[in-house]
Each structure stands twice: as structure tokens, then as C-alpha cells.
Coordinates of C-alpha atoms in Angstrom, one line a residue:
X1 CA -50.2 -44.2 -6.0
X2 CA -46.9 -45.6 -4.4
X3 CA -44.3 -43.2 -3.0
X4 CA -42.0 -43.6 -5.6
X5 CA -44.6 -42.9 -8.4
X6 CA -45.3 -39.4 -7.1
X7 CA -43.9 -36.9 -9.7
X8 CA -45.3 -33.6 -8.3
X9 CA -44.6 -33.4 -4.7
X10 CA -42.4 -30.8 -2.9
X11 CA -38.9 -31.8 -2.1
X12 CA -36.3 -29.5 -0.5
X13 CA -33.7 -28.7 -3.1
X14 CA -29.8 -28.5 -2.2
X15 CA -30.3 -25.4 -0.6
X16 CA -30.1 -27.4 2.6
X17 CA -26.5 -28.4 1.6
X18 CA -25.4 -25.2 0.4
X19 CA -21.7 -24.2 0.9
X20 CA -21.2 -22.5 4.1
X21 CA -19.7 -18.8 3.7
X22 CA -17.9 -17.2 6.5
X23 CA -20.8 -14.8 6.8
X24 CA -19.9 -11.7 9.2
X25 CA -16.4 -11.7 8.5
X26 CA -14.8 -8.1 8.4
X27 CA -15.4 -8.3 4.4
X28 CA -18.3 -10.2 3.1
X29 CA -19.4 -13.6 2.1
X30 CA -20.1 -14.5 -1.1
X31 CA -23.0 -13.4 -3.1
X32 CA -23.4 -16.9 -5.0
X33 CA -22.5 -20.1 -3.6
X34 CA -21.5 -23.1 -5.3
X35 CA -24.6 -25.2 -5.3
X36 CA -27.3 -26.1 -8.0
X37 CA -30.5 -26.5 -7.1
X38 CA -32.6 -28.3 -9.6
X39 CA -32.0 -30.3 -13.2
X40 CA -32.2 -28.9 -16.4
X41 CA -35.6 -28.3 -17.9
X42 CA -35.7 -31.7 -19.6
X43 CA -35.2 -33.2 -16.3
X44 CA -38.1 -31.6 -14.6
X45 CA -40.5 -34.4 -15.5
X46 CA -38.9 -36.6 -13.1
X47 CA -38.8 -36.3 -9.1
X48 CA -36.4 -33.5 -7.9
X49 CA -35.4 -35.7 -5.1
X50 CA -33.8 -38.1 -7.5
X51 CA -31.4 -35.8 -8.9
X52 CA -30.5 -34.7 -5.4
X53 CA -29.4 -38.1 -4.1
X54 CA -28.1 -39.3 -7.2
X55 CA -24.5 -39.4 -7.6
X56 CA -22.6 -38.4 -10.8
X57 CA -22.7 -41.3 -13.4
X58 CA -19.0 -41.0 -13.5
X59 CA -18.5 -41.0 -9.5
X60 CA -17.1 -44.1 -8.1
X61 CA -19.9 -44.4 -5.7
X62 CA -22.1 -45.5 -8.6
X63 CA -19.4 -48.1 -9.5
X64 CA -19.3 -49.4 -5.9
X65 CA -23.0 -49.2 -5.3
X66 CA -24.1 -51.0 -8.4
X67 CA -26.8 -50.4 -10.7
X68 CA -29.3 -47.7 -11.3
X69 CA -32.0 -49.8 -9.9
X70 CA -30.5 -49.0 -6.5
X71 CA -30.9 -45.5 -7.0
X72 CA -34.4 -45.8 -7.6
X73 CA -34.5 -47.7 -4.0
X74 CA -33.0 -44.9 -2.4
X75 CA -35.7 -42.7 -3.6
X76 CA -38.4 -44.9 -2.4
X77 CA -36.2 -45.5 1.1
X78 CA -35.8 -41.6 1.5
X79 CA -39.8 -41.2 1.2
X80 CA -40.4 -43.9 3.9
X81 CA -38.2 -42.1 6.0
X82 CA -39.3 -38.8 5.2
X83 CA -42.2 -38.6 7.9
X84 CA -39.6 -38.7 10.5
X85 CA -37.6 -35.5 9.0
X86 CA -38.4 -31.8 10.4
X87 CA -37.8 -30.8 6.9
X88 CA -40.2 -33.1 5.6
X89 CA -42.8 -31.8 7.8
X90 CA -42.0 -28.2 6.7
X91 CA -42.8 -29.1 3.2
X92 CA -45.9 -31.3 3.8
X93 CA -47.6 -28.1 5.9
X94 CA -46.6 -26.4 2.8
X95 CA -48.4 -28.9 0.6
X96 CA -51.4 -28.6 2.7
X97 CA -51.3 -25.2 2.8
X98 CA -51.6 -24.8 -1.0
X99 CA -54.6 -27.3 -0.7
X100 CA -56.3 -25.3 1.5
X101 CA -55.6 -22.0 -0.7
X102 CA -57.0 -23.6 -3.6
X103 CA -60.2 -24.9 -1.3
X104 CA -59.4 -28.4 -1.7
X105 CA -60.8 -29.8 1.8
X106 CA -58.0 -31.5 3.7
X107 CA -59.9 -32.1 7.0
X108 CA -60.7 -35.7 6.0
X109 CA -57.0 -36.5 5.3
X110 CA -56.0 -38.7 8.0
X111 CA -52.1 -39.6 7.3
X112 CA -49.3 -37.6 5.8
X113 CA -49.3 -40.1 2.6
X114 CA -53.0 -38.9 2.3
X115 CA -51.8 -35.3 2.2
X116 CA -49.1 -36.3 -0.6
X117 CA -51.6 -38.2 -2.7
X118 CA -54.2 -35.3 -2.5
X119 CA -51.4 -32.8 -3.7
X120 CA -50.3 -35.1 -6.5
X121 CA -53.7 -35.3 -7.6
X122 CA -54.5 -31.6 -7.3
X123 CA -51.5 -31.1 -9.5
X124 CA -52.2 -33.2 -11.9
X125 CA -56.1 -32.2 -12.3
X126 CA -54.9 -28.4 -12.4
X127 CA -56.6 -27.6 -9.3
X128 CA -53.4 -26.2 -7.9
X129 CA -52.0 -23.7 -10.5
X130 CA -50.9 -20.8 -9.1
X131 CA -50.1 -19.8 -5.4
X132 CA -51.1 -16.2 -4.1
X133 CA -48.6 -13.5 -2.9
X134 CA -50.0 -13.2 0.4
X135 CA -49.2 -17.0 1.1
X136 CA -45.6 -16.9 -0.5
X137 CA -45.0 -13.7 1.5
X138 CA -45.9 -15.7 4.8
X139 CA -44.1 -18.7 3.7
X140 CA -41.1 -16.6 2.8
X141 CA -41.1 -14.9 5.9
X142 CA -41.4 -18.0 8.3
X143 CA -38.6 -19.6 6.0
X144 CA -36.1 -16.7 6.5
X145 CA -36.5 -16.2 9.9
X146 CA -34.4 -19.0 11.0
X147 CA -31.7 -18.5 8.6
X148 CA -31.7 -14.5 9.8
X149 CA -31.2 -15.6 13.3
X150 CA -28.2 -18.1 12.4
X151 CA -26.3 -15.9 10.0
X152 CA -26.5 -12.8 12.4
X153 CA -25.1 -15.3 15.1
X154 CA -22.1 -16.4 13.1
X155 CA -21.9 -12.6 11.9
X156 CA -21.6 -11.6 15.8
X157 CA -18.5 -13.2 16.1
X158 CA -16.3 -11.1 14.0
X159 CA -18.5 -7.8 14.5
X160 CA -18.1 -8.1 18.4
X161 CA -14.2 -8.0 18.1
X162 CA -14.6 -5.0 15.8
X163 CA -16.7 -3.6 18.8
X164 CA -14.9 -4.3 21.4
X165 CA -11.5 -3.3 20.0
X166 CA -13.0 0.0 18.6
X167 CA -13.1 1.7 21.9
X168 CA -9.3 1.1 22.6
X169 CA -8.1 3.4 19.6
X170 CA -8.2 4.1 15.9
X171 CA -4.9 2.4 15.4
X172 CA -6.5 -1.0 17.2
X173 CA -9.5 -0.8 15.3
X174 CA -7.5 -0.5 12.0
X175 CA -5.5 -3.7 12.8
X176 CA -8.2 -5.9 14.0
X177 CA -9.9 -5.3 10.3
X178 CA -6.5 -6.0 8.6
X179 CA -5.7 -9.1 10.8
X180 CA -9.3 -10.3 10.0
X181 CA -8.7 -9.4 6.4
X182 CA -5.7 -11.5 6.1
X183 CA -7.2 -14.2 8.0
X184 CA -10.3 -14.3 5.8
X185 CA -8.1 -14.4 2.5
X186 CA -5.6 -16.6 3.8
X187 CA -7.5 -18.9 6.2
X188 CA -11.3 -19.0 6.5
X189 CA -11.8 -19.1 2.7
X190 CA -9.1 -21.5 2.2
X191 CA -11.0 -23.8 4.6
X192 CA -14.3 -23.2 3.2
X193 CA -13.2 -23.5 -0.4
X194 CA -11.8 -26.9 0.1
X195 CA -14.6 -28.0 2.4
X196 CA -17.1 -27.4 -0.2
X197 CA -16.1 -31.0 -1.8
X198 CA -18.0 -32.6 1.0
X199 CA -21.0 -30.8 0.0
X200 CA -20.9 -33.3 -3.2
X201 CA -18.8 -36.3 -1.9
X202 CA -20.8 -36.9 1.4
X203 CA -24.3 -36.7 0.3
X204 CA -23.3 -38.9 -2.6
X205 CA -21.9 -41.5 -0.3
X206 CA -24.9 -41.0 2.1
X207 CA -27.6 -41.5 -0.7
X208 CA -25.7 -44.6 -2.2
X209 CA -25.9 -46.0 1.5
X210 CA -22.0 -46.4 1.6
X211 CA -22.5 -44.7 5.2
X212 CA -19.0 -45.2 6.3
X213 CA -17.6 -43.7 3.4
X214 CA -19.2 -40.2 4.8
X215 CA -16.7 -40.7 7.5
X216 CA -13.9 -41.3 5.4
X217 CA -14.6 -38.2 3.3
X218 CA -14.9 -36.1 6.4
X219 CA -11.4 -37.6 7.5
X220 CA -9.9 -36.9 4.4
X221 CA -11.0 -33.3 4.1
X222 CA -9.9 -32.7 7.4
X223 CA -6.3 -34.1 6.5
X224 CA -6.1 -32.1 3.2
X225 CA -6.9 -28.9 4.8
X226 CA -4.5 -29.4 7.5
X227 CA -1.7 -30.0 5.2
X228 CA -2.8 -27.1 2.9
X229 CA -3.0 -24.8 6.2
X230 CA 0.2 -25.7 8.0
X231 CA 2.3 -23.5 5.9
X232 CA -0.3 -20.7 6.2
X233 CA -0.2 -21.1 10.0
X234 CA 3.6 -21.3 10.2
X235 CA 3.5 -17.9 8.2
X236 CA 0.9 -16.2 10.4
X237 CA 2.9 -17.0 13.8
X238 CA 6.4 -16.5 12.6
X239 CA 6.3 -14.0 9.4
X240 CA 2.9 -12.3 9.9
X241 CA 4.6 -9.0 10.6
X242 CA 7.1 -9.0 7.7
X243 CA 4.0 -10.1 5.3
X244 CA 1.6 -7.7 6.6
X245 CA 4.2 -4.8 6.3
X246 CA 4.6 -5.5 2.6
X247 CA 0.6 -4.4 2.5
X248 CA 0.1 -1.9 5.1
X249 CA 2.3 1.1 5.2
X250 CA 1.6 2.0 8.8
X251 CA 4.2 -0.4 11.0
X252 CA 2.4 0.0 14.4
X253 CA -0.9 -1.4 12.6
X254 CA 1.2 -4.2 10.9
X255 CA 2.2 -5.0 14.4
X256 CA -0.9 -5.4 16.0
X257 CA -2.5 -7.0 12.8
X258 CA 0.3 -9.6 13.1
X259 CA -0.5 -10.2 16.6
X260 CA -4.1 -11.1 15.7
X261 CA -2.9 -13.7 13.5
X262 CA -0.7 -15.3 16.1
X263 CA -3.5 -15.7 18.6
X264 CA -6.3 -16.0 16.3
X265 CA -4.0 -19.4 14.5
X266 CA -4.5 -21.6 17.9
X267 CA -8.2 -22.0 17.0
X268 CA -8.0 -22.8 13.4
X269 CA -7.5 -26.6 13.9
X270 CA -11.1 -26.2 15.7
X271 CA -12.5 -24.0 13.1
X272 CA -11.4 -26.7 10.5
X273 CA -13.1 -29.4 12.6
X274 CA -16.4 -27.4 13.0
X275 CA -16.9 -26.6 9.3
X276 CA -16.1 -30.2 8.1
X277 CA -18.1 -31.7 10.9
X278 CA -21.0 -29.6 10.0
X279 CA -21.1 -31.0 6.4
X280 CA -21.0 -34.3 7.7
X281 CA -24.1 -33.7 9.5
X282 CA -25.7 -31.8 6.5
X283 CA -25.2 -34.8 4.4
X284 CA -27.5 -36.7 6.7
X285 CA -30.0 -34.1 6.6
X286 CA -29.3 -32.7 10.0
X287 CA -29.1 -29.0 10.0
X288 CA -29.9 -27.7 13.3
X289 CA -26.9 -28.7 15.3
X290 CA -24.8 -25.8 13.7
X291 CA -27.6 -23.4 14.7
X292 CA -27.7 -24.9 18.3
X293 CA -24.0 -24.5 18.9
X294 CA -23.8 -21.0 17.6
X295 CA -26.6 -20.0 20.1
X296 CA -24.1 -21.0 22.8
X297 CA -21.2 -19.7 21.1
X298 CA -22.1 -16.2 20.0
X299 CA -22.9 -15.1 23.8
X300 CA -19.8 -17.0 25.0
X301 CA -17.9 -14.8 22.5
X302 CA -19.7 -11.3 23.5
X303 CA -19.0 -11.9 27.2
X304 CA -15.4 -13.2 26.6
X305 CA -14.6 -10.3 24.2
X306 CA -15.9 -7.8 26.7
X307 CA -14.0 -9.2 29.5
X308 CA -10.7 -10.0 28.0
X309 CA -10.4 -6.9 26.1
X310 CA -11.1 -4.9 29.1
X311 CA -8.6 -6.8 31.2
X312 CA -5.8 -7.4 28.8
X313 CA -6.6 -5.0 25.8
X314 CA -6.3 -5.7 22.2
X315 CA -5.2 -9.5 22.2
X316 CA -8.2 -10.1 24.1
X317 CA -10.1 -10.0 20.8
X318 CA -8.4 -12.7 18.7
X319 CA -7.9 -14.9 22.1
X320 CA -11.4 -15.0 22.5
X321 CA -12.2 -15.7 18.7
X322 CA -9.6 -18.7 19.1
X323 CA -11.4 -19.9 22.5
X324 CA -14.8 -19.9 20.9
X325 CA -13.7 -21.6 17.9
X326 CA -12.8 -24.5 19.9
X327 CA -16.1 -24.3 22.1
X328 CA -17.8 -24.6 18.7
X329 CA -16.0 -27.7 17.7
X330 CA -16.3 -29.4 21.3
X331 CA -20.2 -28.3 21.2
X332 CA -20.7 -30.1 17.5
X333 CA -18.8 -33.3 18.7
X334 CA -20.9 -33.5 21.9
X335 CA -24.3 -32.5 20.3
X336 CA -23.7 -35.0 17.7
X337 CA -23.0 -37.9 20.3
X338 CA -25.1 -37.1 23.3
X339 CA -28.1 -35.1 21.7
X340 CA -29.0 -36.2 18.4
X341 CA -31.2 -39.5 18.6
X342 CA -31.9 -41.6 15.7
X343 CA -35.5 -41.0 15.4
X344 CA -34.6 -37.3 15.2
X345 CA -32.7 -37.6 11.9
X346 CA -34.6 -37.6 8.7
X347 CA -32.8 -40.9 7.9
X348 CA -33.7 -42.8 11.0
X349 CA -30.3 -43.2 11.7
X350 CA -27.9 -41.9 14.2
X351 CA -25.3 -39.8 12.6
X352 CA -22.3 -42.1 14.0
X353 CA -23.6 -44.7 11.8
X354 CA -21.7 -42.8 9.2
X355 CA -18.6 -42.9 11.3
X356 CA -16.5 -46.1 10.6
X357 CA -13.7 -45.1 13.2
X358 CA -10.7 -43.1 12.9
X359 CA -8.1 -44.2 10.2
X360 CA -5.3 -41.6 10.0
X361 CA -3.0 -43.1 7.6
X362 CA -6.3 -43.8 5.2
X363 CA -7.0 -40.0 5.7
X364 CA -4.0 -39.0 3.9
X365 CA -4.2 -41.1 0.8
X366 CA -6.8 -41.2 -2.2
X367 CA -7.2 -37.1 -2.7
X368 CA -7.9 -37.1 -6.0
X369 CA -11.2 -36.7 -6.4
X370 CA -11.4 -34.7 -3.4
X371 CA -9.0 -32.4 -4.9
X372 CA -10.8 -32.2 -8.1
X373 CA -14.1 -30.7 -6.4
X374 CA -12.3 -28.6 -3.9
X375 CA -10.2 -26.4 -6.2
X376 CA -13.4 -25.0 -7.9
X377 CA -14.6 -24.2 -4.7
X378 CA -11.6 -22.8 -3.5
X379 CA -11.2 -20.6 -6.5
X380 CA -14.7 -19.4 -6.3
X381 CA -14.8 -18.4 -2.6
X382 CA -11.3 -16.9 -2.8
X383 CA -12.5 -14.7 -5.9
X384 CA -15.7 -13.6 -3.7
X385 CA -13.7 -12.8 -0.5
X386 CA -11.0 -11.1 -2.2
X387 CA -13.0 -8.5 -4.0
X388 CA -14.4 -6.9 -0.6
X389 CA -11.2 -7.8 1.4
X390 CA -9.3 -5.4 -1.4
X391 CA -11.5 -2.4 -0.4
X392 CA -10.0 -2.9 3.2
X393 CA -6.3 -3.4 1.8
X394 CA -7.0 -0.2 -0.4
X395 CA -8.3 1.9 2.8
X396 CA -4.8 1.3 4.5
X397 CA -3.4 3.2 1.5
X398 CA -5.3 6.4 2.6
X399 CA -4.7 6.5 6.2
X400 CA -5.0 4.5 9.7
X401 CA -8.1 6.6 10.5
X402 CA -9.5 5.7 7.1
X403 CA -9.1 1.9 7.5
X404 CA -10.6 2.2 11.2
X405 CA -13.7 3.6 9.7
X406 CA -13.5 1.2 6.6
X407 CA -13.8 -1.6 9.3
X408 CA -16.9 -0.2 10.7
X409 CA -18.5 0.3 7.4
X410 CA -17.7 -3.2 6.0
X411 CA -19.0 -4.8 9.2
X412 CA -22.3 -3.0 9.3
X413 CA -22.6 -3.6 5.5
X414 CA -22.0 -7.5 6.3
X415 CA -24.5 -7.4 9.3
X416 CA -27.3 -5.9 7.3
X417 CA -26.7 -8.0 4.1
X418 CA -27.6 -11.3 6.4
X419 CA -31.5 -10.4 6.0
X420 CA -31.8 -10.4 2.4
X421 CA -29.6 -12.9 1.9
X422 CA -31.6 -15.2 3.9
X423 CA -34.7 -14.2 2.0
X424 CA -32.7 -15.1 -1.1
X425 CA -31.9 -18.8 0.5
X426 CA -35.8 -19.1 1.3
X427 CA -37.0 -18.2 -2.5
X428 CA -34.6 -20.6 -3.9
X429 CA -35.9 -23.5 -1.9
X430 CA -39.4 -22.2 -2.5
X431 CA -39.0 -21.7 -6.4
X432 CA -37.0 -24.9 -6.8
X433 CA -39.8 -26.9 -5.0
X434 CA -42.7 -25.3 -7.2
X435 CA -40.3 -26.2 -10.4
X436 CA -39.9 -29.8 -9.2
X437 CA -43.7 -30.1 -8.8
X438 CA -44.4 -28.8 -12.1
X439 CA -46.0 -25.3 -11.1
X440 CA -44.2 -23.0 -13.0
X441 CA -46.6 -20.2 -12.8
X442 CA -46.5 -20.6 -8.8
X443 CA -42.5 -20.1 -9.1
X444 CA -43.2 -16.9 -11.0
X445 CA -45.4 -15.7 -8.2
X446 CA -42.8 -16.4 -5.5
X447 CA -40.2 -14.7 -7.7
X448 CA -42.2 -11.3 -7.7
X449 CA -42.9 -11.7 -4.2
X450 CA -39.3 -12.4 -3.3
X451 CA -38.0 -9.4 -5.3
X452 CA -40.7 -7.0 -3.9
X453 CA -40.1 -8.1 -0.3
X454 CA -36.3 -8.0 -0.8
X455 CA -36.8 -4.3 -2.2
X456 CA -38.8 -3.2 1.2
X457 CA -36.1 -4.8 3.0
X458 CA -33.3 -2.9 1.3
X459 CA -35.1 0.1 1.8
X460 CA -35.6 -0.6 5.7
X461 CA -31.7 -1.2 5.8
X462 CA -30.9 2.0 4.0
X463 CA -33.0 3.7 6.6
X464 CA -31.5 2.1 9.7
X465 CA -27.9 3.0 8.4
X466 CA -28.6 6.5 7.4
X467 CA -30.8 7.5 10.2
X468 CA -28.8 5.5 12.9
X469 CA -25.2 6.5 11.3
X470 CA -24.0 8.5 14.3
X471 CA -25.1 6.0 16.9
X472 CA -23.7 3.4 14.8
X473 CA -20.2 5.2 14.6
X474 CA -20.4 6.0 18.5
X475 CA -21.2 2.7 19.2
X476 CA -17.6 1.2 17.6
X477 CA -15.3 4.2 18.5
X478 CA -14.7 6.9 20.6
X479 CA -12.1 8.5 18.1
X480 CA -13.9 11.8 16.7
X481 CA -11.9 11.6 13.7
X482 CA -13.1 8.3 12.8
X483 CA -16.3 9.0 13.5
X484 CA -16.5 12.0 11.2
X485 CA -15.0 9.6 8.4
X486 CA -17.9 7.3 9.1
X487 CA -20.6 9.9 9.3
X488 CA -19.2 11.3 5.9
X489 CA -19.1 7.9 4.2
X490 CA -22.1 6.0 5.6
X491 CA -24.8 7.4 3.2
X492 CA -23.0 5.6 0.5
X493 CA -22.8 2.5 2.2
X494 CA -26.6 3.0 3.2
X495 CA -27.5 3.6 -0.6
X496 CA -25.6 0.4 -1.4
X497 CA -27.9 -1.7 0.7
X498 CA -30.6 -1.2 -2.0
X499 CA -28.6 -2.8 -4.8
X500 CA -26.9 -5.2 -2.7
X501 CA -30.5 -6.5 -1.2
X502 CA -31.7 -6.7 -4.7
X503 CA -28.6 -8.7 -5.7
X504 CA -29.0 -11.2 -2.9
X505 CA -32.5 -11.8 -3.6
X506 CA -32.2 -12.0 -7.4
X507 CA -29.2 -14.5 -6.8
X508 CA -31.6 -16.6 -4.8
X509 CA -34.5 -16.6 -7.6
X510 CA -31.8 -17.8 -10.1
X511 CA -30.3 -20.5 -7.8
X512 CA -34.1 -21.6 -7.2
X513 CA -34.0 -22.0 -11.2
X514 CA -30.8 -23.6 -11.6
X515 CA -29.3 -20.5 -13.3
X516 CA -26.1 -19.7 -11.0
X517 CA -23.9 -19.6 -14.0
X518 CA -25.7 -16.1 -15.0
X519 CA -25.0 -14.6 -11.5
X520 CA -21.6 -15.9 -11.4
X521 CA -20.5 -14.1 -14.5
X522 CA -22.4 -11.0 -13.5
X523 CA -20.8 -11.2 -9.9
X524 CA -17.2 -11.6 -11.5
X525 CA -17.6 -8.9 -14.2
X526 CA -19.2 -6.3 -11.7
X527 CA -16.7 -6.8 -9.1
X528 CA -13.4 -7.2 -11.2
X529 CA -14.1 -5.5 -14.4
X530 CA -16.1 -2.6 -13.3
X531 CA -16.0 -2.2 -9.3
X532 CA -12.3 -2.7 -8.0
X533 CA -10.9 -0.7 -11.3
X534 CA -13.3 2.1 -10.6
X535 CA -12.7 2.0 -6.9
X536 CA -8.7 2.4 -7.3
X537 CA -9.5 5.1 -10.0
X538 CA -11.9 7.0 -7.9
X539 CA -9.6 6.5 -4.3
X540 CA -6.0 7.3 -5.7
X541 CA -6.1 9.1 -9.0
X542 CA -9.5 11.2 -9.6
X543 CA -10.0 14.7 -8.3
X544 CA -11.9 13.0 -5.3
X545 CA -8.9 10.9 -4.4
X546 CA -7.8 10.4 -0.9
X547 CA -11.1 9.4 0.8
X548 CA -13.3 6.2 1.4
X549 CA -15.8 7.7 -1.0
X550 CA -14.2 6.4 -4.1
X551 CA -14.1 2.9 -2.6
X552 CA -17.8 2.6 -1.7

């Protein structure tokens, strides 16, 4: 059996090319991300890898590359290079585990291809039909741990700022929350949303072997985001106070929030380069560089925040964030050039193979397809960011102390959310792999295990926030009034963990089945039709008005 003839093999779905959300913002990242993982049911008899690397038939990449026969060559070439990939090794190990679990001897299999052929034959002969819950639990845990670590590291970038500033005073704590909220909505979500276009365009170009086009799309996207963000940064630097005063009643909070925007704006160009550069590498199957950079940036941000806030006060927090954005961009650049080797890349190519040189004039031309993909991603991320950030804005209309307490609550909710979200990511890949291999019953087992495991995690999150609510509040601030507000509302934030974690896990299961539209509709209706109107009523018009309880 040749590589291209295999139709029942594990292959990573688009989950590895998921659009990055700004995890750990003062608000929360989106519950659903703009990626589909597998084809329609009628397509499942084909190898799922082909749907991953095929460009859309209307894409200009297909016209440039040639006939559909080239797509078959791409599939075959990918299999030839697959044994070089750490991702492929993970999938091969999963296939081997399923063979062993089904009591099919694998000791005599001398090569990776022997394992793949044995797995194919076992599926064809119905020797592998259903996996076991224990095996799925083990696989989900091992797959989720790296994602949890990565998400928590990125989450720590903003958590540290809230933590360090909170010890100065309630006004400063409220200001850093408002400044970060404004930066999230008008800055980070905009950058992330536009950059999602690269999740489609760069893999298409790479799959079609138009390697330098990957670099061209990178430059075009950086140029487009820069043009969009330029007026935003001008507003942050010169009109930040006036704009925030329109939203926040307390003038001192608005003044400090405006300072946050002024200083953090220095790091925004680096943030653009980091996010686009990360997608440039992900399109080539290189996913670990971003994690390595965060392993350096997160401790650096912690130390820098502590030192600068201690010595220069409130503005030390945004200065630290800006500096670390530049360190992240420089780190990504250095790792790509000096540490990534061709033999370690899934394709066997060095990532600079996709860099055709800097062409500034060309970068500002031909944005039509880029814009058509960027707008839906931008709208989706803005919608999801806005829902939670509106709560922060509403808290500012209660009083400054409540806004300060709100920043602690949303920070902890965002932190605990990373664990079930990572489990959802792991389960979506596993479910998509099973469906791609034609093992629908095994996909059901994974779904049940994922939801059950997610329920356990949600209960642990609830217990952690509820039982340690006082140490958590004391860790963020010394203001007793803010601490009392946090203690009063933390039971609600803790209780929300159960539904929030189950939402993240069920979203992962839906993504694995390619049913993201269901989650998207539920998400929008829940937030904008039910959640936010109810929060506004309870917080400002009900008999219980005037407290954070209504918001949560």
C-alpha cells in the first residue's frame, strides 16, 4: 500500500493552525475560533490531510499552481516528509497505542510505514472499532498539558500587570483594567482578527509549494495591520484621555488608563510582528517556537514588572509590557534564523525558504483577498472580546472600587479558563483524527471522556476559586474595601467555572466534528441576547442594583 492510498490514518487537523486569541487579557479570549477541522460527512472517505492542505478551488493559488494533480503530489510529498515531524511522531504513537490496545502485535513492525500499514489494515478489517476511556483520558491529558503551559504563560503577561499594580491602590488597579480593556478592544483584537487571514492564506501557499508567497502574505498582512493600527495608535497617544473620559466617569482612573495606552503603544509594532511571524511559522508546521519565546518572555515580564513598578510606580507595568513585546518579536526572529533547522521542520525545509526578501512596495499592494478573509475574522474576535470587556466598562459605572474588584475577578476567570480550553483543543484534534480515520464510535468515546474530564476540571476550578478567595484577593490588593467586594462576588465567579469549562469542552467537541456554526450561534445568542442585557438590568435597574453580582 502506497502512502497516498492510505485512507484511514490519523492526521492532525487544522487545530494546529488555529487562530491565536489573546489569551489572558483582562477580559477573556473567544470561546470559538475561526477554524474548521474536517470536511463534510460526504468528504470523510477521503484522506483528511488533503482537505487540510488543499486550497479553495476559487483561490488564485490553484490557478497559479496548476491542476488538481499537483494536490495529490502535495499529499504524497507530505507523507514522505511526515516522519521528520514531531507532530507526525505524536500521531504515529497514538496509532501504535490503538494497535496495542486492540491486542494487535506491533513488536515486529520495523518501520513507521509498517505501523501505518498495520493501522490501515486493522481499521479496514474492523479490528479497531472502539477505543477505551482510559486510553482517551491518557491521550487527552498528555496532549493538553503543553497547551495549558503555553496558554498560562501568555495569560501571565497581563495577570502580572494587574497583580503588580494592584498593590499600589484601588484607583491604579481600576485604571490598569480600563487601559487593558481599551487596548484589547481597539488594538489586540484588531491585530488578531486581521491576522487570522494568514491562517488560511499561508498554509494554502505552502501546500501549493509557492513558498515565497508565504513570505509575501506575511509582509502584506503586517502592512495592512500597520495601516489600520496607525490611527488607533495616534488616538491612544494624543487623545486617549479624552476618549476614555467618554466611557469612564472617574477622571483620575481615566488619566491613568490613558497613560497605560500611551506607554503600551510603543510595543504594538512588535506585537504585530510577533503575531504575524508566529503564523508564518505555523503555516510550515512549526508550532513550538512561540512557546519557547513565551518561556523566556513570561519570566522576563514578571521580573520586569516587579522591578519597574517598585521603582517608578504605575507606569512600570505598561512599560514592562511594551519592552517584552519587543523581546518576543526579537526572540521569534532569532529562533527562526539561528535555532530552527531544516531537518527539524515537518517539511524538511528551513522556514527562511518561504522568505523571498523584503519588498515594501509590493507589501502595500494586492490586499483584496487578504481583506476579504480578514474582515470576518476581525468581526468574530471583536464580538467575542467585546462581550467580556463590556462587563469591565459597566463595572466602571458602579464605582472605582467595583472596577478594581472586577479586574481581579476577570483575571482569575481568564486564568482558570485556560485549562478546560486546552482540553477542548486536545479533544477537537482527537475527534477529528478519529472521524478522518473512519472510527466514529471512537470519536464518541473521546467526546464522552472529554466532557467528563472537563466536568471534573470545572469542579476543581470552582473549589480553587471559592476556597482560596481570600488569599487570591489579598494577593492582588491591600485595599480592604476592594477585598470585601471580591470576597462577596467570588462565589459567583467560581460557580461560573462549571458552565464556562463545559462550554469550552463542548466547543472543542463541536470543532472536532466541523460543527463550529452551532457553537458560534449559541455563543452570540448567549452573550448578546441573554447575558449582557440581563447583566445591565440586574446591575443598574433591578432591586439588586449597584453591585458586581448583577454583572456576573
